[in-house]
Each structure stands twice: as structure tokens, then as C-alpha cells.
């Protein structure tokens, strides 16, 4: 489906996977009146410090405890391995 001018669209962001150094978040744009999913995207966020990838901060890890932990690790150069 598609949205038209004047349609109310709701954005939902759901963490779906976490690693030691990264978290993946799924985004859905949904038509408010009927719940139709218009588009879905997934984005990976990697924690990076001055020397490259670094573990997620403890507060973020604690907030994401309900999210399944991945056995994937960030590869060389800070790039995530392909899915």
C-alpha cells in the first residue's frame, strides 16, 4: 500500500536483536486508520569509540535485556557481517 496526503501514519520502532557491540531495530510505518503496514526497514547500530567498535554501555544493555542476543560479532573495520 501507499500513504496519501492527509493519511495519518504511525512509526513503530522495535529492537529485534542485540549483540555485544550492536543492536538491530525494526521500523514499521503503519496506516493509523486500518493498521496496514506500508513499509518495513531494519537498521543496525554499532557502538564505536575512538579505537573502533566497543561494547554497548551497561545502561543500554540493561534496557535491552528482553531482546534476543545475537551470536554475531562486528567484523573487521566495524562492519557488520552480512545476514
JSON list of C-alpha atoms in Angstrom, two decimals:
[
{"chain": "A", "resi": 1, "resn": "UNK", "atom": "CA", "xyz": [0.00, 0.00, 0.00]},
{"chain": "A", "resi": 2, "resn": "UNK", "atom": "CA", "xyz": [0.90, 3.62, -0.05]},
{"chain": "A", "resi": 3, "resn": "UNK", "atom": "CA", "xyz": [0.07, 6.70, 2.00]},
{"chain": "A", "resi": 4, "resn": "UNK", "atom": "CA", "xyz": [-1.68, 9.73, 0.57]},
{"chain": "A", "resi": 5, "resn": "UNK", "atom": "CA", "xyz": [-1.54, 13.37, 1.61]},
{"chain": "A", "resi": 6, "resn": "UNK", "atom": "CA", "xyz": [-3.62, 13.66, 4.77]},
{"chain": "A", "resi": 7, "resn": "UNK", "atom": "CA", "xyz": [-3.24, 10.00, 5.82]},
{"chain": "A", "resi": 8, "resn": "UNK", "atom": "CA", "xyz": [-2.15, 9.55, 9.41]},
{"chain": "A", "resi": 9, "resn": "UNK", "atom": "CA", "xyz": [0.90, 7.28, 9.54]},
{"chain": "A", "resi": 10, "resn": "UNK", "atom": "CA", "xyz": [2.37, 5.82, 12.73]},
{"chain": "A", "resi": 11, "resn": "UNK", "atom": "CA", "xyz": [6.04, 4.88, 13.04]},
{"chain": "A", "resi": 12, "resn": "UNK", "atom": "CA", "xyz": [6.90, 1.89, 15.25]},
{"chain": "A", "resi": 13, "resn": "UNK", "atom": "CA", "xyz": [10.47, 1.09, 16.26]},
{"chain": "A", "resi": 14, "resn": "UNK", "atom": "CA", "xyz": [11.16, -2.32, 17.80]},
{"chain": "A", "resi": 15, "resn": "UNK", "atom": "CA", "xyz": [14.58, -3.58, 18.91]},
{"chain": "A", "resi": 16, "resn": "UNK", "atom": "CA", "xyz": [14.85, -7.08, 17.46]},
{"chain": "A", "resi": 17, "resn": "UNK", "atom": "CA", "xyz": [18.39, -8.26, 18.17]},
{"chain": "A", "resi": 18, "resn": "UNK", "atom": "CA", "xyz": [21.34, -7.20, 20.26]},
{"chain": "A", "resi": 19, "resn": "UNK", "atom": "CA", "xyz": [24.97, -8.15, 20.25]},
{"chain": "A", "resi": 20, "resn": "UNK", "atom": "CA", "xyz": [27.83, -7.21, 22.49]},
{"chain": "A", "resi": 21, "resn": "UNK", "atom": "CA", "xyz": [28.54, -4.11, 20.40]},
{"chain": "A", "resi": 22, "resn": "UNK", "atom": "CA", "xyz": [25.38, -3.57, 18.35]},
{"chain": "A", "resi": 23, "resn": "UNK", "atom": "CA", "xyz": [21.61, -3.51, 18.28]},
{"chain": "A", "resi": 24, "resn": "UNK", "atom": "CA", "xyz": [19.23, -4.03, 15.34]},
{"chain": "A", "resi": 25, "resn": "UNK", "atom": "CA", "xyz": [15.97, -2.07, 15.24]},
{"chain": "A", "resi": 26, "resn": "UNK", "atom": "CA", "xyz": [12.99, -2.86, 13.01]},
{"chain": "A", "resi": 27, "resn": "UNK", "atom": "CA", "xyz": [10.92, 0.11, 11.83]},
{"chain": "A", "resi": 28, "resn": "UNK", "atom": "CA", "xyz": [7.34, -0.18, 10.55]},
{"chain": "A", "resi": 29, "resn": "UNK", "atom": "CA", "xyz": [5.33, 2.68, 9.05]},
{"chain": "A", "resi": 30, "resn": "UNK", "atom": "CA", "xyz": [1.66, 1.81, 9.57]},
{"chain": "A", "resi": 31, "resn": "UNK", "atom": "CA", "xyz": [-1.52, 3.47, 8.32]},
{"chain": "A", "resi": 32, "resn": "UNK", "atom": "CA", "xyz": [-3.27, 4.61, 11.52]},
{"chain": "A", "resi": 33, "resn": "UNK", "atom": "CA", "xyz": [-6.87, 4.02, 10.39]},
{"chain": "A", "resi": 34, "resn": "UNK", "atom": "CA", "xyz": [-6.53, 0.35, 9.49]},
{"chain": "A", "resi": 35, "resn": "UNK", "atom": "CA", "xyz": [-3.12, -0.86, 10.74]},
{"chain": "A", "resi": 36, "resn": "UNK", "atom": "CA", "xyz": [-1.84, -1.65, 7.24]},
{"chain": "A", "resi": 37, "resn": "UNK", "atom": "CA", "xyz": [1.96, -1.90, 7.24]},
{"chain": "A", "resi": 38, "resn": "UNK", "atom": "CA", "xyz": [3.18, 0.42, 4.48]},
{"chain": "A", "resi": 39, "resn": "UNK", "atom": "CA", "xyz": [6.92, -0.17, 4.77]},
{"chain": "A", "resi": 40, "resn": "UNK", "atom": "CA", "xyz": [9.36, -2.08, 6.98]},
{"chain": "A", "resi": 41, "resn": "UNK", "atom": "CA", "xyz": [13.08, -1.48, 7.41]},
{"chain": "A", "resi": 42, "resn": "UNK", "atom": "CA", "xyz": [15.76, -2.80, 9.74]},
{"chain": "A", "resi": 43, "resn": "UNK", "atom": "CA", "xyz": [18.80, -0.79, 10.81]},
{"chain": "A", "resi": 44, "resn": "UNK", "atom": "CA", "xyz": [21.89, -1.92, 12.71]},
{"chain": "A", "resi": 45, "resn": "UNK", "atom": "CA", "xyz": [23.54, 0.46, 15.18]},
{"chain": "A", "resi": 46, "resn": "UNK", "atom": "CA", "xyz": [27.11, -0.25, 16.26]},
{"chain": "A", "resi": 47, "resn": "UNK", "atom": "CA", "xyz": [28.74, 1.33, 19.31]},
{"chain": "A", "resi": 48, "resn": "UNK", "atom": "CA", "xyz": [32.05, 2.85, 18.24]},
{"chain": "A", "resi": 49, "resn": "UNK", "atom": "CA", "xyz": [34.72, 4.51, 20.38]},
{"chain": "A", "resi": 50, "resn": "UNK", "atom": "CA", "xyz": [37.98, 6.22, 19.42]},
{"chain": "A", "resi": 51, "resn": "UNK", "atom": "CA", "xyz": [39.63, 2.84, 18.82]},
{"chain": "A", "resi": 52, "resn": "UNK", "atom": "CA", "xyz": [36.77, 1.19, 16.90]},
{"chain": "A", "resi": 53, "resn": "UNK", "atom": "CA", "xyz": [33.80, -0.97, 17.95]},
{"chain": "A", "resi": 54, "resn": "UNK", "atom": "CA", "xyz": [33.20, -1.05, 21.70]},
{"chain": "A", "resi": 55, "resn": "UNK", "atom": "CA", "xyz": [30.68, -2.86, 23.94]},
{"chain": "A", "resi": 56, "resn": "UNK", "atom": "CA", "xyz": [27.25, -1.32, 24.40]},
{"chain": "A", "resi": 57, "resn": "UNK", "atom": "CA", "xyz": [27.02, 0.89, 27.51]},
{"chain": "A", "resi": 58, "resn": "UNK", "atom": "CA", "xyz": [25.71, -1.00, 30.58]},
{"chain": "A", "resi": 59, "resn": "UNK", "atom": "CA", "xyz": [22.56, 1.17, 30.76]},
{"chain": "A", "resi": 60, "resn": "UNK", "atom": "CA", "xyz": [21.65, 0.32, 27.15]},
{"chain": "A", "resi": 61, "resn": "UNK", "atom": "CA", "xyz": [22.39, -3.38, 27.66]},
{"chain": "A", "resi": 62, "resn": "UNK", "atom": "CA", "xyz": [20.14, -3.35, 30.76]},
{"chain": "A", "resi": 63, "resn": "UNK", "atom": "CA", "xyz": [17.33, -1.63, 28.82]},
{"chain": "A", "resi": 64, "resn": "UNK", "atom": "CA", "xyz": [17.56, -4.27, 26.09]},
{"chain": "A", "resi": 65, "resn": "UNK", "atom": "CA", "xyz": [17.60, -7.40, 28.28]},
{"chain": "A", "resi": 66, "resn": "UNK", "atom": "CA", "xyz": [14.34, -8.72, 26.75]},
{"chain": "A", "resi": 67, "resn": "UNK", "atom": "CA", "xyz": [15.83, -8.61, 23.24]},
{"chain": "A", "resi": 68, "resn": "UNK", "atom": "CA", "xyz": [17.39, -11.84, 21.93]},
{"chain": "A", "resi": 69, "resn": "UNK", "atom": "CA", "xyz": [21.18, -11.78, 21.98]},
{"chain": "A", "resi": 70, "resn": "UNK", "atom": "CA", "xyz": [22.93, -12.48, 18.71]},
{"chain": "A", "resi": 71, "resn": "UNK", "atom": "CA", "xyz": [25.96, -14.71, 18.39]},
{"chain": "A", "resi": 72, "resn": "UNK", "atom": "CA", "xyz": [27.22, -12.47, 15.55]},
{"chain": "A", "resi": 73, "resn": "UNK", "atom": "CA", "xyz": [30.08, -10.10, 16.17]},
{"chain": "A", "resi": 74, "resn": "UNK", "atom": "CA", "xyz": [31.12, -6.93, 14.43]},
{"chain": "A", "resi": 75, "resn": "UNK", "atom": "CA", "xyz": [33.71, -7.72, 11.80]},
{"chain": "A", "resi": 76, "resn": "UNK", "atom": "CA", "xyz": [36.97, -6.00, 10.94]},
{"chain": "A", "resi": 77, "resn": "UNK", "atom": "CA", "xyz": [36.70, -2.31, 10.28]},
{"chain": "A", "resi": 78, "resn": "UNK", "atom": "CA", "xyz": [33.49, -2.01, 12.31]},
{"chain": "A", "resi": 79, "resn": "UNK", "atom": "CA", "xyz": [31.33, -3.55, 9.60]},
{"chain": "A", "resi": 80, "resn": "UNK", "atom": "CA", "xyz": [28.54, -5.93, 10.47]},
{"chain": "A", "resi": 81, "resn": "UNK", "atom": "CA", "xyz": [28.76, -9.30, 8.76]},
{"chain": "A", "resi": 82, "resn": "UNK", "atom": "CA", "xyz": [26.09, -9.95, 6.09]},
{"chain": "A", "resi": 83, "resn": "UNK", "atom": "CA", "xyz": [22.83, -11.55, 7.21]}
]
